[in-house]
Amino acid sequence: MLAALLAPPIALAAGWIRMPASELLGKPVIDMQGDRLGRVQDLVVDVRNSRVSYAIVGFNGWGTLGEELFPVPLKSLAPEPGGSRVTLQVAPRTLRDGASIDAQSEPRLPADAPLKQHVRASELVGRRVSDRTGTHAGEIEEAVIDMNSGLVLFLLFDYDEAWGLDQPALRMAPQAFSFPADGGPAVVNVARERLEDPGR
């Protein structure tokens, strides 16, 4: 079980197939003719299934109040070599014909649900983490995704020095963490002793 939560090191491939989520957020989005449409606002991550459910893209000039937000499948976005822009690989009109979303839109939880299943990438990167006793354990430094499959390959967990682990930041699956619905610190669900000795 622990091996499934500790992700192996993965080098970022050329062409942005695998990339840090923080590098995608805010990128300009262009159409296939090179005209600017808007920008990537966020990603909605299904943390239980280690997958990006969709990207939130803000398009300029479609709505009467300026930017309008639409959910876009990640596979419809192709980062350019060099990383300055992202190309929308479907006709923009197919998005206009669908439903736009509001700025806080994400799959809804029951009012009494204690944990989130869907977390925005902007809420993952830099999020504080506590252990199961409530003690500060570190923070999530990055989410690395595969642009082709939409899988979240790993979260980079920058653990607190007080943990005393003799290794760099850990690559861990999203399922290793719980995300309280109240927006508090994420909880790492693996005991420090098991991280020190994965064979335990």
PDB file of C-alpha atoms in Angstrom:
ATOM      1  CA  MET A   1       0.000   0.000   0.000  1.00  0.00           C
ATOM      2  CA  LEU A   2       2.750   2.454   0.923  1.00  0.00           C
ATOM      3  CA  ALA A   3       4.526   1.875  -2.397  1.00  0.00           C
ATOM      4  CA  ALA A   4       1.398   3.036  -4.204  1.00  0.00           C
ATOM      5  CA  LEU A   5       1.411   6.291  -2.225  1.00  0.00           C
ATOM      6  CA  LEU A   6       5.105   7.014  -2.757  1.00  0.00           C
ATOM      7  CA  ALA A   7       5.486   7.892  -6.418  1.00  0.00           C
ATOM      8  CA  PRO A   8       8.763   7.103  -8.222  1.00  0.00           C
ATOM      9  CA  PRO A   9      10.930   9.960  -9.503  1.00  0.00           C
ATOM     10  CA  ILE A  10       9.737  11.057 -12.955  1.00  0.00           C
ATOM     11  CA  ALA A  11      11.801  13.357 -15.146  1.00  0.00           C
ATOM     12  CA  LEU A  12       9.764  15.986 -16.952  1.00  0.00           C
ATOM     13  CA  ALA A  13       9.633  14.977 -20.600  1.00  0.00           C
ATOM     14  CA  ALA A  14      10.438  17.331 -23.454  1.00  0.00           C
ATOM     15  CA  GLY A  15       7.430  18.973 -25.057  1.00  0.00           C
ATOM     16  CA  TRP A  16       5.572  19.501 -21.790  1.00  0.00           C
ATOM     17  CA  ILE A  17       3.868  16.099 -21.788  1.00  0.00           C
ATOM     18  CA  ARG A  18       4.584  15.980 -18.059  1.00  0.00           C
ATOM     19  CA  MET A  19       4.598  19.336 -16.345  1.00  0.00           C
ATOM     20  CA  PRO A  20       4.119  21.138 -13.015  1.00  0.00           C
ATOM     21  CA  ALA A  21       0.578  22.410 -12.617  1.00  0.00           C
ATOM     22  CA  SER A  22       1.843  25.818 -11.490  1.00  0.00           C
ATOM     23  CA  GLU A  23       3.445  26.333 -14.909  1.00  0.00           C
ATOM     24  CA  LEU A  24       0.119  25.818 -16.645  1.00  0.00           C
ATOM     25  CA  LEU A  25      -1.888  28.221 -14.486  1.00  0.00           C
ATOM     26  CA  GLY A  26      -2.170  31.662 -16.043  1.00  0.00           C
ATOM     27  CA  LYS A  27      -0.849  30.598 -19.452  1.00  0.00           C
ATOM     28  CA  PRO A  28      -2.324  32.414 -22.455  1.00  0.00           C
ATOM     29  CA  VAL A  29      -4.640  30.240 -24.556  1.00  0.00           C
ATOM     30  CA  ILE A  30      -4.635  30.610 -28.351  1.00  0.00           C
ATOM     31  CA  ASP A  31      -6.714  28.985 -31.066  1.00  0.00           C
ATOM     32  CA  MET A  32      -5.261  26.834 -33.844  1.00  0.00           C
ATOM     33  CA  GLN A  33      -4.739  29.955 -35.979  1.00  0.00           C
ATOM     34  CA  GLY A  34      -2.629  31.586 -33.281  1.00  0.00           C
ATOM     35  CA  ASP A  35      -5.212  34.137 -32.120  1.00  0.00           C
ATOM     36  CA  ARG A  36      -5.401  34.754 -28.374  1.00  0.00           C
ATOM     37  CA  LEU A  37      -8.577  33.556 -26.682  1.00  0.00           C
ATOM     38  CA  GLY A  38      -7.882  33.943 -22.971  1.00  0.00           C
ATOM     39  CA  ARG A  39      -5.919  32.099 -20.280  1.00  0.00           C
ATOM     40  CA  VAL A  40      -5.862  29.007 -18.102  1.00  0.00           C
ATOM     41  CA  GLN A  41      -7.442  30.019 -14.805  1.00  0.00           C
ATOM     42  CA  ASP A  42      -7.125  26.761 -12.878  1.00  0.00           C
ATOM     43  CA  LEU A  43      -7.312  22.974 -12.887  1.00  0.00           C
ATOM     44  CA  VAL A  44      -9.863  20.960 -10.939  1.00  0.00           C
ATOM     45  CA  VAL A  45      -8.136  17.872  -9.537  1.00  0.00           C
ATOM     46  CA  ASP A  46      -9.925  14.707  -8.424  1.00  0.00           C
ATOM     47  CA  VAL A  47      -7.550  13.853  -5.580  1.00  0.00           C
ATOM     48  CA  ARG A  48      -9.083  10.453  -4.867  1.00  0.00           C
ATOM     49  CA  ASN A  49      -8.488   9.263  -8.427  1.00  0.00           C
ATOM     50  CA  SER A  50      -5.268  11.225  -9.139  1.00  0.00           C
ATOM     51  CA  ARG A  51      -6.737  12.879 -12.202  1.00  0.00           C
ATOM     52  CA  VAL A  52      -7.417  16.360 -13.550  1.00  0.00           C
ATOM     53  CA  SER A  53     -11.192  16.494 -14.018  1.00  0.00           C
ATOM     54  CA  TYR A  54     -10.974  19.584 -16.246  1.00  0.00           C
ATOM     55  CA  ALA A  55      -9.180  22.870 -16.785  1.00  0.00           C
ATOM     56  CA  ILE A  56     -10.959  26.165 -16.134  1.00  0.00           C
ATOM     57  CA  VAL A  57     -10.241  28.517 -19.037  1.00  0.00           C
ATOM     58  CA  GLY A  58     -11.195  32.180 -19.035  1.00  0.00           C
ATOM     59  CA  PHE A  59     -12.100  33.500 -22.477  1.00  0.00           C
ATOM     60  CA  ASN A  60     -12.082  37.215 -23.239  1.00  0.00           C
ATOM     61  CA  GLY A  61     -14.878  39.093 -24.917  1.00  0.00           C
ATOM     62  CA  TRP A  62     -17.609  36.465 -25.046  1.00  0.00           C
ATOM     63  CA  GLY A  63     -19.655  37.614 -22.106  1.00  0.00           C
ATOM     64  CA  THR A  64     -21.127  41.040 -21.529  1.00  0.00           C
ATOM     65  CA  LEU A  65     -19.013  41.442 -18.391  1.00  0.00           C
ATOM     66  CA  GLY A  66     -15.689  40.479 -19.972  1.00  0.00           C
ATOM     67  CA  GLU A  67     -14.023  37.185 -19.111  1.00  0.00           C
ATOM     68  CA  GLU A  68     -16.227  34.092 -19.191  1.00  0.00           C
ATOM     69  CA  LEU A  69     -15.133  30.772 -17.695  1.00  0.00           C
ATOM     70  CA  PHE A  70     -15.552  27.364 -19.322  1.00  0.00           C
ATOM     71  CA  PRO A  71     -14.577  23.820 -18.270  1.00  0.00           C
ATOM     72  CA  VAL A  72     -12.191  22.356 -20.844  1.00  0.00           C
ATOM     73  CA  PRO A  73     -10.861  18.768 -20.975  1.00  0.00           C
ATOM     74  CA  LEU A  74      -7.126  18.814 -20.349  1.00  0.00           C
ATOM     75  CA  LYS A  75      -6.464  16.799 -23.511  1.00  0.00           C
ATOM     76  CA  SER A  76      -7.916  19.727 -25.518  1.00  0.00           C
ATOM     77  CA  LEU A  77      -5.012  21.935 -24.401  1.00  0.00           C
ATOM     78  CA  ALA A  78      -1.566  21.562 -25.964  1.00  0.00           C
ATOM     79  CA  PRO A  79       1.337  23.563 -24.508  1.00  0.00           C
ATOM     80  CA  GLU A  80       3.677  24.969 -27.139  1.00  0.00           C
ATOM     81  CA  PRO A  81       7.334  23.923 -27.119  1.00  0.00           C
ATOM     82  CA  GLY A  82       9.082  26.485 -24.959  1.00  0.00           C
ATOM     83  CA  GLY A  83       6.059  26.894 -22.754  1.00  0.00           C
ATOM     84  CA  SER A  84       4.849  30.424 -23.429  1.00  0.00           C
ATOM     85  CA  ARG A  85       1.299  29.591 -24.597  1.00  0.00           C
ATOM     86  CA  VAL A  86      -1.284  26.811 -24.771  1.00  0.00           C
ATOM     87  CA  THR A  87      -3.236  25.919 -27.906  1.00  0.00           C
ATOM     88  CA  LEU A  88      -6.923  25.048 -27.675  1.00  0.00           C
ATOM     89  CA  GLN A  89      -7.304  22.066 -30.015  1.00  0.00           C
ATOM     90  CA  VAL A  90     -11.068  22.275 -30.452  1.00  0.00           C
ATOM     91  CA  ALA A  91     -13.126  24.973 -32.126  1.00  0.00           C
ATOM     92  CA  PRO A  92     -13.975  27.714 -29.588  1.00  0.00           C
ATOM     93  CA  ARG A  93     -17.613  27.663 -30.753  1.00  0.00           C
ATOM     94  CA  THR A  94     -17.998  24.167 -29.270  1.00  0.00           C
ATOM     95  CA  LEU A  95     -17.332  25.745 -25.876  1.00  0.00           C
ATOM     96  CA  ARG A  96     -19.625  28.701 -26.508  1.00  0.00           C
ATOM     97  CA  ASP A  97     -22.430  26.260 -27.259  1.00  0.00           C
ATOM     98  CA  GLY A  98     -21.927  24.613 -23.852  1.00  0.00           C
ATOM     99  CA  ALA A  99     -22.465  25.913 -20.362  1.00  0.00           C
ATOM    100  CA  SER A 100     -20.149  28.458 -18.808  1.00  0.00           C
ATOM    101  CA  ILE A 101     -19.292  28.181 -15.113  1.00  0.00           C
ATOM    102  CA  ASP A 102     -18.951  30.667 -12.294  1.00  0.00           C
ATOM    103  CA  ALA A 103     -15.639  31.603 -10.694  1.00  0.00           C
ATOM    104  CA  GLN A 104     -16.067  29.189  -7.757  1.00  0.00           C
ATOM    105  CA  SER A 105     -17.502  26.314  -9.773  1.00  0.00           C
ATOM    106  CA  GLU A 106     -16.403  22.796  -8.906  1.00  0.00           C
ATOM    107  CA  PRO A 107     -18.202  19.535  -8.207  1.00  0.00           C
ATOM    108  CA  ARG A 108     -20.345  20.111  -5.125  1.00  0.00           C
ATOM    109  CA  LEU A 109     -20.104  18.263  -1.812  1.00  0.00           C
ATOM    110  CA  PRO A 110     -22.964  17.405   0.523  1.00  0.00           C
ATOM    111  CA  ALA A 111     -23.199  20.071   3.227  1.00  0.00           C
ATOM    112  CA  ASP A 112     -21.923  17.665   5.890  1.00  0.00           C
ATOM    113  CA  ALA A 113     -19.057  16.136   3.863  1.00  0.00           C
ATOM    114  CA  PRO A 114     -15.818  16.392   5.893  1.00  0.00           C
ATOM    115  CA  LEU A 115     -13.391  15.982   2.978  1.00  0.00           C
ATOM    116  CA  LYS A 116     -13.048  17.290  -0.553  1.00  0.00           C
ATOM    117  CA  GLN A 117     -12.664  15.014  -3.547  1.00  0.00           C
ATOM    118  CA  HIS A 118     -12.101  17.857  -6.019  1.00  0.00           C
ATOM    119  CA  VAL A 119      -9.453  20.466  -5.215  1.00  0.00           C
ATOM    120  CA  ARG A 120      -8.230  23.276  -7.438  1.00  0.00           C
ATOM    121  CA  ALA A 121      -4.553  23.124  -8.386  1.00  0.00           C
ATOM    122  CA  SER A 122      -4.182  26.695  -7.134  1.00  0.00           C
ATOM    123  CA  GLU A 123      -5.296  25.408  -3.713  1.00  0.00           C
ATOM    124  CA  LEU A 124      -2.890  22.447  -3.822  1.00  0.00           C
ATOM    125  CA  VAL A 125       0.353  24.250  -4.561  1.00  0.00           C
ATOM    126  CA  GLY A 126       1.666  25.788  -1.341  1.00  0.00           C
ATOM    127  CA  ARG A 127      -1.025  24.213   0.841  1.00  0.00           C
ATOM    128  CA  ARG A 128       0.038  23.560   4.427  1.00  0.00           C
ATOM    129  CA  VAL A 129       0.063  19.936   5.578  1.00  0.00           C
ATOM    130  CA  SER A 130      -0.350  18.520   9.072  1.00  0.00           C
ATOM    131  CA  ASP A 131       0.131  14.957  10.295  1.00  0.00           C
ATOM    132  CA  ARG A 132      -2.674  12.889  11.787  1.00  0.00           C
ATOM    133  CA  THR A 133      -2.072  14.416  15.223  1.00  0.00           C
ATOM    134  CA  GLY A 134      -2.606  17.949  13.858  1.00  0.00           C
ATOM    135  CA  THR A 135       1.115  18.851  14.032  1.00  0.00           C
ATOM    136  CA  HIS A 136       2.514  20.896  11.157  1.00  0.00           C
ATOM    137  CA  ALA A 137       4.283  18.529   8.745  1.00  0.00           C
ATOM    138  CA  GLY A 138       5.209  20.733   5.768  1.00  0.00           C
ATOM    139  CA  GLU A 139       3.509  21.863   2.579  1.00  0.00           C
ATOM    140  CA  ILE A 140       2.604  20.643  -0.890  1.00  0.00           C
ATOM    141  CA  GLU A 141       5.141  22.279  -3.162  1.00  0.00           C
ATOM    142  CA  GLU A 142       3.862  21.166  -6.563  1.00  0.00           C
ATOM    143  CA  ALA A 143       1.483  18.899  -8.486  1.00  0.00           C
ATOM    144  CA  VAL A 144       2.988  17.221 -11.564  1.00  0.00           C
ATOM    145  CA  ILE A 145       0.534  16.182 -14.249  1.00  0.00           C
ATOM    146  CA  ASP A 146       0.598  14.287 -17.541  1.00  0.00           C
ATOM    147  CA  MET A 147      -0.972  16.480 -20.195  1.00  0.00           C
ATOM    148  CA  ASN A 148      -1.889  13.507 -22.385  1.00  0.00           C
ATOM    149  CA  SER A 149      -3.704  11.364 -19.854  1.00  0.00           C
ATOM    150  CA  GLY A 150      -4.749  13.995 -17.316  1.00  0.00           C
ATOM    151  CA  LEU A 151      -3.237  11.908 -14.526  1.00  0.00           C
ATOM    152  CA  VAL A 152      -1.679  13.601 -11.521  1.00  0.00           C
ATOM    153  CA  LEU A 153       1.653  11.797 -11.457  1.00  0.00           C
ATOM    154  CA  PHE A 154       2.582  12.995  -7.978  1.00  0.00           C
ATOM    155  CA  LEU A 155       2.376  15.771  -5.426  1.00  0.00           C
ATOM    156  CA  LEU A 156       5.739  17.052  -4.237  1.00  0.00           C
ATOM    157  CA  PHE A 157       5.569  17.072  -0.431  1.00  0.00           C
ATOM    158  CA  ASP A 158       8.143  19.405   1.149  1.00  0.00           C
ATOM    159  CA  TYR A 159       8.115  18.023   4.685  1.00  0.00           C
ATOM    160  CA  ASP A 160       9.124  19.957   7.788  1.00  0.00           C
ATOM    161  CA  GLU A 161      12.742  19.618   8.969  1.00  0.00           C
ATOM    162  CA  ALA A 162      11.462  18.499  12.365  1.00  0.00           C
ATOM    163  CA  TRP A 163      10.472  15.230  10.751  1.00  0.00           C
ATOM    164  CA  GLY A 164      14.197  14.533  10.365  1.00  0.00           C
ATOM    165  CA  LEU A 165      13.948  12.455   7.173  1.00  0.00           C
ATOM    166  CA  ASP A 166      17.263  11.980   5.403  1.00  0.00           C
ATOM    167  CA  GLN A 167      15.961  12.539   1.866  1.00  0.00           C
ATOM    168  CA  PRO A 168      14.739  15.365  -0.360  1.00  0.00           C
ATOM    169  CA  ALA A 169      11.099  16.323  -0.715  1.00  0.00           C
ATOM    170  CA  LEU A 170       8.868  13.296  -1.258  1.00  0.00           C
ATOM    171  CA  ARG A 171       6.922  12.453  -4.392  1.00  0.00           C
ATOM    172  CA  MET A 172       3.562  11.208  -3.151  1.00  0.00           C
ATOM    173  CA  ALA A 173       0.246  10.236  -4.705  1.00  0.00           C
ATOM    174  CA  PRO A 174      -2.698  12.573  -4.009  1.00  0.00           C
ATOM    175  CA  GLN A 175      -4.403   9.719  -2.125  1.00  0.00           C
ATOM    176  CA  ALA A 176      -1.713  10.030   0.563  1.00  0.00           C
ATOM    177  CA  PHE A 177      -3.441  13.237   1.690  1.00  0.00           C
ATOM    178  CA  SER A 178      -6.893  14.210   2.919  1.00  0.00           C
ATOM    179  CA  PHE A 179      -8.277  17.637   2.084  1.00  0.00           C
ATOM    180  CA  PRO A 180     -10.739  19.050   4.658  1.00  0.00           C
ATOM    181  CA  ALA A 181     -13.801  20.685   3.160  1.00  0.00           C
ATOM    182  CA  ASP A 182     -13.300  23.702   5.444  1.00  0.00           C
ATOM    183  CA  GLY A 183     -10.088  24.629   3.596  1.00  0.00           C
ATOM    184  CA  GLY A 184      -7.763  23.817   6.503  1.00  0.00           C
ATOM    185  CA  PRO A 185      -4.379  22.140   6.153  1.00  0.00           C
ATOM    186  CA  ALA A 186      -4.233  18.907   4.201  1.00  0.00           C
ATOM    187  CA  VAL A 187      -3.500  15.842   6.312  1.00  0.00           C
ATOM    188  CA  VAL A 188      -0.771  13.378   5.339  1.00  0.00           C
ATOM    189  CA  ASN A 189      -2.138   9.913   6.029  1.00  0.00           C
ATOM    190  CA  VAL A 190       1.214   8.128   6.197  1.00  0.00           C
ATOM    191  CA  ALA A 191       3.055   7.995   9.493  1.00  0.00           C
ATOM    192  CA  ARG A 192       6.521   9.528   9.546  1.00  0.00           C
ATOM    193  CA  GLU A 193       8.005   6.218  10.706  1.00  0.00           C
ATOM    194  CA  ARG A 194       6.725   4.485   7.582  1.00  0.00           C
ATOM    195  CA  LEU A 195       8.213   7.185   5.366  1.00  0.00           C
ATOM    196  CA  GLU A 196      11.556   6.721   7.087  1.00  0.00           C
ATOM    197  CA  ASP A 197      11.376   2.977   6.411  1.00  0.00           C
ATOM    198  CA  PRO A 198       9.010   2.183   3.501  1.00  0.00           C
ATOM    199  CA  GLY A 199       9.448  -1.534   4.209  1.00  0.00           C
ATOM    200  CA  ARG A 200       7.584  -1.276   7.502  1.00  0.00           C
TER     201      ARG A 200
END
